[in-house]
Amino acid sequence: MSVTKFMTVSKGEDAGWAYLEGCRVDMIAYPPTGLGQKYGFRIFEPEDGESPEAFAERLLSDPASPVYGADAPAGCIPTGDEEFLFFGAARELSTFGETYLSSLPTE
């Protein structure tokens, strides 16, 4: 099973509401491919002069980062009025039907 990185912008009155909305949207598109796989998030502030996306990419590529890997929580960066960038790594999941059909004998 492979792992992919994701970045998504979600809106809410605070980071918690934005996280729930982002999870809801990701889960509706079943199977979840990003925020819907995460059990929580950590808030970060980019360093001076660094874009939120570049900062997120740096954290996602650093094995010592608290948001590195599919089993870690998502990262969150406030980017504007009631807008938050969530990022992380997620496993590529297949739907039940695809998994079931691929498990059947072919002969």
XYZ file of N, CA and C in Angstrom:
321
model
N 0.853 -1.173 0.000
C 0.000 0.000 0.000
C 0.897 1.234 0.000
N 0.661 2.122 -0.913
C 1.528 3.293 -1.019
C 0.958 4.483 -0.246
N 1.831 5.442 -0.027
C 1.483 6.645 0.729
C 1.656 7.852 -0.180
N 0.714 8.787 -0.125
C 0.809 10.023 -0.898
C 0.642 11.218 0.030
N 1.232 12.313 -0.365
C 1.097 13.560 0.394
C -0.150 14.295 -0.069
N -0.753 15.052 0.843
C -1.899 15.876 0.480
C -1.784 17.250 1.115
N -2.371 18.226 0.465
C -2.545 19.577 0.995
C -3.936 20.013 0.583
N -4.691 20.510 1.543
C -6.051 20.943 1.254
C -6.403 22.162 2.101
N -7.141 23.071 1.524
C -7.597 24.264 2.242
C -9.017 24.001 2.708
N -9.275 24.308 3.967
C -10.605 24.124 4.531
C -10.972 25.376 5.308
N -12.261 25.671 5.354
C -12.733 26.871 6.046
C -13.575 26.502 7.253
N -13.498 27.345 8.267
C -14.272 27.157 9.485
C -14.011 28.310 10.422
N -14.860 28.458 11.433
C -14.688 29.583 12.356
C -13.413 29.472 13.179
N -12.867 28.253 13.285
C -11.553 28.034 13.893
C -10.968 26.763 13.282
N -9.764 26.414 13.681
C -9.087 25.258 13.075
C -9.857 23.960 13.310
N -10.474 23.817 14.460
C -11.234 22.606 14.760
C -12.407 22.412 13.816
N -13.162 23.483 13.582
C -14.305 23.393 12.667
C -13.833 23.185 11.226
N -12.737 23.819 10.870
C -12.193 23.637 9.521
C -11.721 22.192 9.336
N -11.113 21.613 10.365
C -10.666 20.217 10.316
C -11.866 19.283 10.105
N -12.926 19.482 10.886
C -14.114 18.636 10.749
C -14.731 18.756 9.360
N -14.772 19.970 8.825
C -15.322 20.172 7.486
C -14.448 19.492 6.436
N -13.137 19.627 6.575
C -12.228 18.978 5.636
C -12.339 17.459 5.688
N -12.481 16.905 6.886
C -12.668 15.456 7.035
C -13.972 15.018 6.386
N -15.037 15.780 6.622
C -16.348 15.447 6.060
C -16.285 15.394 4.537
N -15.697 16.418 3.942
C -15.600 16.483 2.480
C -14.772 15.316 1.950
N -13.674 14.988 2.611
C -12.816 13.899 2.154
C -13.518 12.549 2.304
N -14.252 12.363 3.370
C -14.934 11.083 3.586
C -16.109 10.893 2.630
N -16.775 11.954 2.258
C -17.884 11.855 1.304
C -17.383 11.324 -0.033
N -16.158 11.683 -0.404
C -15.585 11.241 -1.685
C -15.055 9.816 -1.612
N -15.422 9.049 -0.645
C -14.975 7.699 -0.332
C -14.235 7.004 -1.480
N -13.136 6.344 -1.207
C -12.468 6.267 0.084
C -11.684 7.544 0.379
N -11.532 7.890 1.654
C -10.804 9.117 1.973
C -9.356 9.044 1.495
N -8.864 10.147 0.962
C -7.508 10.178 0.412
C -6.614 11.197 1.107
N -7.094 11.817 2.162
C -6.312 12.854 2.829
C -6.757 13.051 4.255
N -7.351 14.183 4.512
C -7.703 14.586 5.872
C -8.651 13.598 6.545
N -9.484 12.925 5.796
C -10.414 11.954 6.364
C -9.739 10.750 6.997
N -8.450 10.554 6.746
C -7.703 9.456 7.363
C -6.995 9.881 8.645
N -7.027 11.157 8.972
C -6.251 11.658 10.109
C -7.073 11.696 11.396
N -6.415 11.391 12.520
C -7.077 11.366 13.818
C -6.989 12.698 14.560
N -6.330 13.663 13.988
C -6.177 14.969 14.621
C -5.208 15.815 13.811
N -4.826 16.957 14.392
C -3.917 17.857 13.689
C -3.085 18.641 14.685
N -1.987 19.207 14.187
C -1.117 20.107 14.948
C -0.990 21.397 14.177
N -1.055 22.518 14.876
C -0.967 23.831 14.235
C 0.492 24.282 14.187
N 0.877 24.835 13.039
C 2.225 25.348 12.820
C 2.145 26.750 12.245
N 3.216 27.497 12.410
C 3.393 28.807 11.774
C 4.641 28.730 10.910
N 4.550 29.080 9.628
C 5.745 29.051 8.774
C 6.801 30.034 9.280
N 8.037 29.741 8.953
C 9.111 30.659 9.306
C 9.010 31.895 8.424
N 9.574 32.994 8.896
C 9.508 34.249 8.140
C 9.987 34.062 6.706
N 9.202 34.575 5.757
C 9.570 34.542 4.353
C 9.274 33.227 3.652
N 8.768 32.228 4.365
C 8.488 30.931 3.758
C 6.987 30.805 3.513
N 6.608 30.366 2.331
C 5.187 30.200 2.025
C 4.626 29.036 2.837
N 3.325 29.049 3.131
C 2.727 27.923 3.852
C 2.950 26.584 3.134
N 2.847 26.593 1.806
C 3.030 25.356 1.049
C 4.462 24.827 1.134
N 5.435 25.719 1.035
C 6.840 25.305 1.132
C 7.159 24.786 2.533
N 6.622 25.451 3.545
C 6.822 25.017 4.925
C 6.205 23.631 5.135
N 4.976 23.439 4.632
C 4.305 22.144 4.760
C 5.107 21.051 4.056
N 5.579 21.329 2.867
C 6.362 20.344 2.109
C 7.639 19.971 2.861
N 8.257 20.964 3.488
C 9.479 20.691 4.253
C 9.173 19.759 5.428
N 8.064 20.007 6.144
C 7.695 19.157 7.275
C 7.339 17.739 6.813
N 6.668 17.637 5.673
C 6.266 16.322 5.166
C 7.450 15.492 4.692
N 8.556 16.138 4.386
C 9.752 15.443 3.898
C 10.769 15.143 4.983
N 10.529 15.613 6.212
C 11.476 15.463 7.312
C 11.039 14.324 8.239
N 11.785 13.209 8.279
C 11.404 12.090 9.141
C 11.311 12.449 10.627
N 11.937 13.530 11.054
C 11.865 13.954 12.453
C 10.639 14.830 12.742
N 9.890 15.179 11.714
C 8.716 16.042 11.861
C 7.583 15.300 12.567
N 6.812 15.992 13.401
C 5.675 15.357 14.080
C 4.509 15.018 13.152
N 4.561 15.454 11.892
C 3.491 15.141 10.938
C 3.998 14.263 9.787
N 5.145 13.650 9.963
C 5.739 12.808 8.922
C 5.076 11.432 8.924
N 4.644 10.979 7.768
C 4.119 9.627 7.619
C 2.610 9.531 7.746
N 2.092 8.415 7.273
C 0.645 8.206 7.232
C 0.023 8.020 8.617
N 0.798 7.618 9.609
C 0.246 7.388 10.941
C 0.302 8.630 11.827
N 0.861 9.708 11.342
C 0.983 10.956 12.114
C -0.277 11.806 11.943
N -0.487 12.753 12.854
C -1.607 13.676 12.662
C -1.345 14.598 11.473
N -2.374 15.289 11.039
C -2.221 16.276 9.972
C -1.545 17.526 10.534
N -0.969 18.294 9.644
C -0.459 19.610 10.001
C -1.499 20.646 9.604
N -1.476 21.784 10.261
C -2.433 22.852 9.974
C -1.715 24.194 10.058
N -1.944 25.031 9.043
C -1.384 26.380 9.025
C -2.528 27.358 8.766
N -2.792 28.283 9.695
C -3.795 29.320 9.415
C -3.299 30.185 8.250
N -4.139 30.363 7.216
C -3.709 31.111 6.031
C -4.526 32.364 5.781
N -5.579 32.575 6.521
C -6.408 33.752 6.297
C -7.600 33.736 7.222
N -8.502 34.652 6.972
C -9.703 34.756 7.792
C -10.544 33.487 7.653
N -10.544 32.664 8.697
C -11.297 31.415 8.737
C -10.890 30.433 7.636
N -9.607 30.469 7.245
C -9.096 29.574 6.210
C -7.823 28.914 6.730
N -7.716 27.595 6.518
C -6.612 26.825 7.067
C -6.094 25.836 6.023
N -4.769 25.724 5.929
C -4.135 24.745 5.055
C -3.828 23.515 5.901
N -4.421 22.383 5.534
C -4.128 21.112 6.190
C -3.262 20.291 5.260
N -2.326 19.535 5.846
C -1.397 18.755 5.033
C -0.977 17.508 5.792
N -0.554 16.514 5.026
C -0.092 15.285 5.647
C 0.179 14.226 4.614
N 0.321 13.007 5.097
C 0.511 11.841 4.240
C -0.628 10.871 4.523
N -1.126 10.251 3.469
C -2.247 9.322 3.606
C -1.989 8.077 2.777
N -2.556 6.984 3.227
C -2.445 5.735 2.475
C -3.431 5.746 1.316
N -3.033 5.111 0.232
C -3.961 4.939 -0.888
C -4.841 3.734 -0.565
N -6.112 3.996 -0.367
C -7.059 2.948 0.000
C -7.898 2.566 -1.211
N -8.266 1.302 -1.287
C -9.185 0.885 -2.345
C -10.571 0.707 -1.725
N -11.584 0.705 -2.526
C -12.924 0.477 -2.008
C -13.092 -1.004 -1.709
N -14.104 -1.345 -0.943
C -14.343 -2.742 -0.594
C -14.527 -3.591 -1.851
N -15.314 -3.103 -2.792
C -15.576 -3.856 -4.015
C -14.307 -4.174 -4.775
N -13.424 -3.197 -4.911
C -12.166 -3.434 -5.617
C -11.318 -4.452 -4.865
N -11.290 -4.360 -3.546
C -10.505 -5.281 -2.742
C -11.075 -6.695 -2.862
N -12.386 -6.813 -2.767
C -13.028 -8.119 -2.869
C -12.792 -8.759 -4.231
N -13.023 -8.004 -5.275
C -12.859 -8.548 -6.633
C -11.423 -8.966 -6.897
N -10.467 -8.204 -6.387
C -9.065 -8.561 -6.619
C -8.653 -9.787 -5.820
N -9.420 -10.164 -4.798
C -9.071 -11.335 -4.002
C -9.635 -12.631 -4.576
N -10.526 -12.532 -5.574
C -11.122 -13.730 -6.176
C -10.121 -14.438 -7.082
N -10.198 -15.762 -7.153
C -9.298 -16.485 -8.070
C -9.609 -16.096 -9.514
N -8.603 -16.053 -10.332
C -8.779 -15.640 -11.730
C -9.008 -16.819 -12.662
N -8.830 -18.029 -12.197
C -9.023 -19.196 -13.069
C -10.202 -20.010 -12.620
